[in-house]
Amino acid sequence: NAGVTQTPKFQVLKTGQSMTLQCAQDMNHEYMSWYRQDPGMGLRLIHYSVGAGITDQGEVPNGYNVSRSTTEDFPLRLLSAAPSQTSVYFCASSYSSRDTEAFFGQGTRLTVV
Amino acid sequence: SQQGEEDPQALSIQEGENATMNCSYKTSINNLQWYRQNSGRGLVHLILIRSNEREKHSGRLRVTLDTSKKSSSLLITASRAADTASYFCATDARDYKLSFGAGTTVTVRA
C-alpha cells in the first residue's frame, strides 16, 4: 500500500494562476481532508469529505475548491493563487470521521509569488 | 479557530530524559489524538484516547486525558535523538473535523 500520495511535492505559482493539488489514497478510506500548515499556526482544515460525492468546508475554505468523484481521489483546486496561499498543504484520510487515526501525505510546499 | 493549544511551544532535553507536553482544548470532545511530525514530513499518528478514558500507553508514550479540565498530556520516557520532532494534539469534537493545535517542538540533545 502506498497510503496517501500527494503530488506535486513542490510548486511555485504566480499570483492569479490556478492549479490543482492531487491527493490519492489506496486504503479505501471514506473520510478525506485537506489542511494547510503555516508557521506557528499548526494545521488548519480547508475542506473535507465524508464520502464520494460529499464535501464540506473547513475552517479556511476561501480560495479553494474540492470535489470527490471517487473514494480514492480528493483534489484541491486553487482558483486564483494569492501570496497568502503560500503554505504547506497536507492531505489526510481515515477509515471514518470518528474514532480513527488519520493518515497523512508527505505534503505539497506551495509558494505563490 | 483552533481547538487545541500545546504547551510548551518548544522543549529541549538531554537524551534519556523524559519529555512532557500538554494540550488544552475548548469544547467537548469525542477523542483526542497525538501526532508526530519530523522536519519536512507528514504527520504520523501516535495515540488516540477516547473521552471516557483517562490514561493510555503505547511503548514509551503515556497519554492522559482530564475532560473536567479539558486537557491532555503526552509523556515520552527515556527520550532518544529520533524523538526530535514536532508533536501535535488533535481533537475530534463530534463534528467530522479533526482540529489541531500549533504543536510543541521537541529537541533531544545527544
mmCIF file of C-alpha atoms in Angstrom, chain A residues 34-94:
data_model
loop_
_atom_site.group_PDB
_atom_site.id
_atom_site.type_symbol
_atom_site.label_atom_id
_atom_site.label_comp_id
_atom_site.label_asym_id
_atom_site.label_seq_id
_atom_site.Cartn_x
_atom_site.Cartn_y
_atom_site.Cartn_z
ATOM 1 C CA TRP A 34 -7.090 18.981 3.248
ATOM 2 C CA TYR A 35 -5.097 21.071 5.692
ATOM 3 C CA ARG A 36 -2.685 23.899 5.332
ATOM 4 C CA GLN A 37 0.217 24.354 7.716
ATOM 5 C CA ASP A 38 1.694 27.762 8.391
ATOM 6 C CA PRO A 39 4.490 28.569 10.861
ATOM 7 C CA GLY A 40 3.232 28.868 14.409
ATOM 8 C CA MET A 41 -0.358 28.057 13.467
ATOM 9 C CA GLY A 42 -0.482 24.303 13.325
ATOM 10 C CA LEU A 43 -2.775 22.721 10.762
ATOM 11 C CA ARG A 44 -5.968 24.383 9.642
ATOM 12 C CA LEU A 45 -8.724 22.475 7.912
ATOM 13 C CA ILE A 46 -9.585 23.708 4.407
ATOM 14 C CA HIS A 47 -12.168 21.206 3.116
ATOM 15 C CA TYR A 48 -13.184 17.681 3.948
ATOM 16 C CA SER A 49 -15.231 14.850 2.516
ATOM 17 C CA VAL A 50 -17.099 12.077 4.312
ATOM 18 C CA GLY A 51 -17.507 10.026 1.147
ATOM 19 C CA ALA A 52 -17.652 10.130 -2.629
ATOM 20 C CA GLY A 53 -19.864 12.964 -3.809
ATOM 21 C CA ILE A 54 -19.942 14.693 -0.411
ATOM 22 C CA THR A 55 -17.711 17.631 0.508
ATOM 23 C CA ASP A 56 -17.912 20.398 3.057
ATOM 24 C CA GLN A 57 -15.979 23.440 4.170
ATOM 25 C CA GLY A 58 -13.487 23.547 6.965
ATOM 26 C CA GLU A 59 -12.011 26.475 8.843
ATOM 27 C CA VAL A 60 -10.290 28.271 5.917
ATOM 28 C CA PRO A 61 -12.096 27.355 2.651
ATOM 29 C CA ASN A 62 -11.910 30.672 0.794
ATOM 30 C CA GLY A 63 -9.940 30.497 -2.448
ATOM 31 C CA TYR A 64 -10.092 26.696 -2.630
ATOM 32 C CA ASN A 65 -12.428 24.191 -4.287
ATOM 33 C CA VAL A 66 -12.656 20.446 -3.881
ATOM 34 C CA SER A 67 -14.560 17.575 -5.417
ATOM 35 C CA ARG A 68 -14.798 13.884 -4.578
ATOM 36 C CA SER A 69 -15.878 11.862 -7.567
ATOM 37 C CA THR A 70 -14.220 8.656 -6.379
ATOM 38 C CA THR A 71 -13.339 7.197 -2.988
ATOM 39 C CA GLU A 72 -9.644 7.288 -3.858
ATOM 40 C CA ASP A 73 -9.118 10.861 -5.058
ATOM 41 C CA PHE A 74 -9.643 14.233 -3.419
ATOM 42 C CA PRO A 75 -8.060 17.054 -5.451
ATOM 43 C CA LEU A 76 -7.727 20.582 -4.112
ATOM 44 C CA ARG A 77 -8.048 23.415 -6.604
ATOM 45 C CA LEU A 78 -6.640 26.882 -6.127
ATOM 46 C CA LEU A 79 -8.803 29.137 -8.246
ATOM 47 C CA SER A 80 -6.627 32.258 -8.426
ATOM 48 C CA ALA A 81 -3.473 31.931 -6.381
ATOM 49 C CA ALA A 82 -2.558 34.670 -3.918
ATOM 50 C CA PRO A 83 0.631 35.141 -1.861
ATOM 51 C CA SER A 84 -1.450 34.422 1.274
ATOM 52 C CA GLN A 85 -1.858 30.867 -0.022
ATOM 53 C CA THR A 86 1.865 30.230 0.306
ATOM 54 C CA SER A 87 1.898 27.295 2.680
ATOM 55 C CA VAL A 88 2.472 23.587 3.079
ATOM 56 C CA TYR A 89 -0.620 21.589 2.164
ATOM 57 C CA PHE A 90 -1.403 18.195 3.624
ATOM 58 C CA CYS A 91 -3.999 15.703 2.548
ATOM 59 C CA ALA A 92 -5.228 13.153 5.074
ATOM 60 C CA SER A 93 -7.547 10.176 5.033
ATOM 61 C CA SER A 94 -9.142 7.959 7.643
#
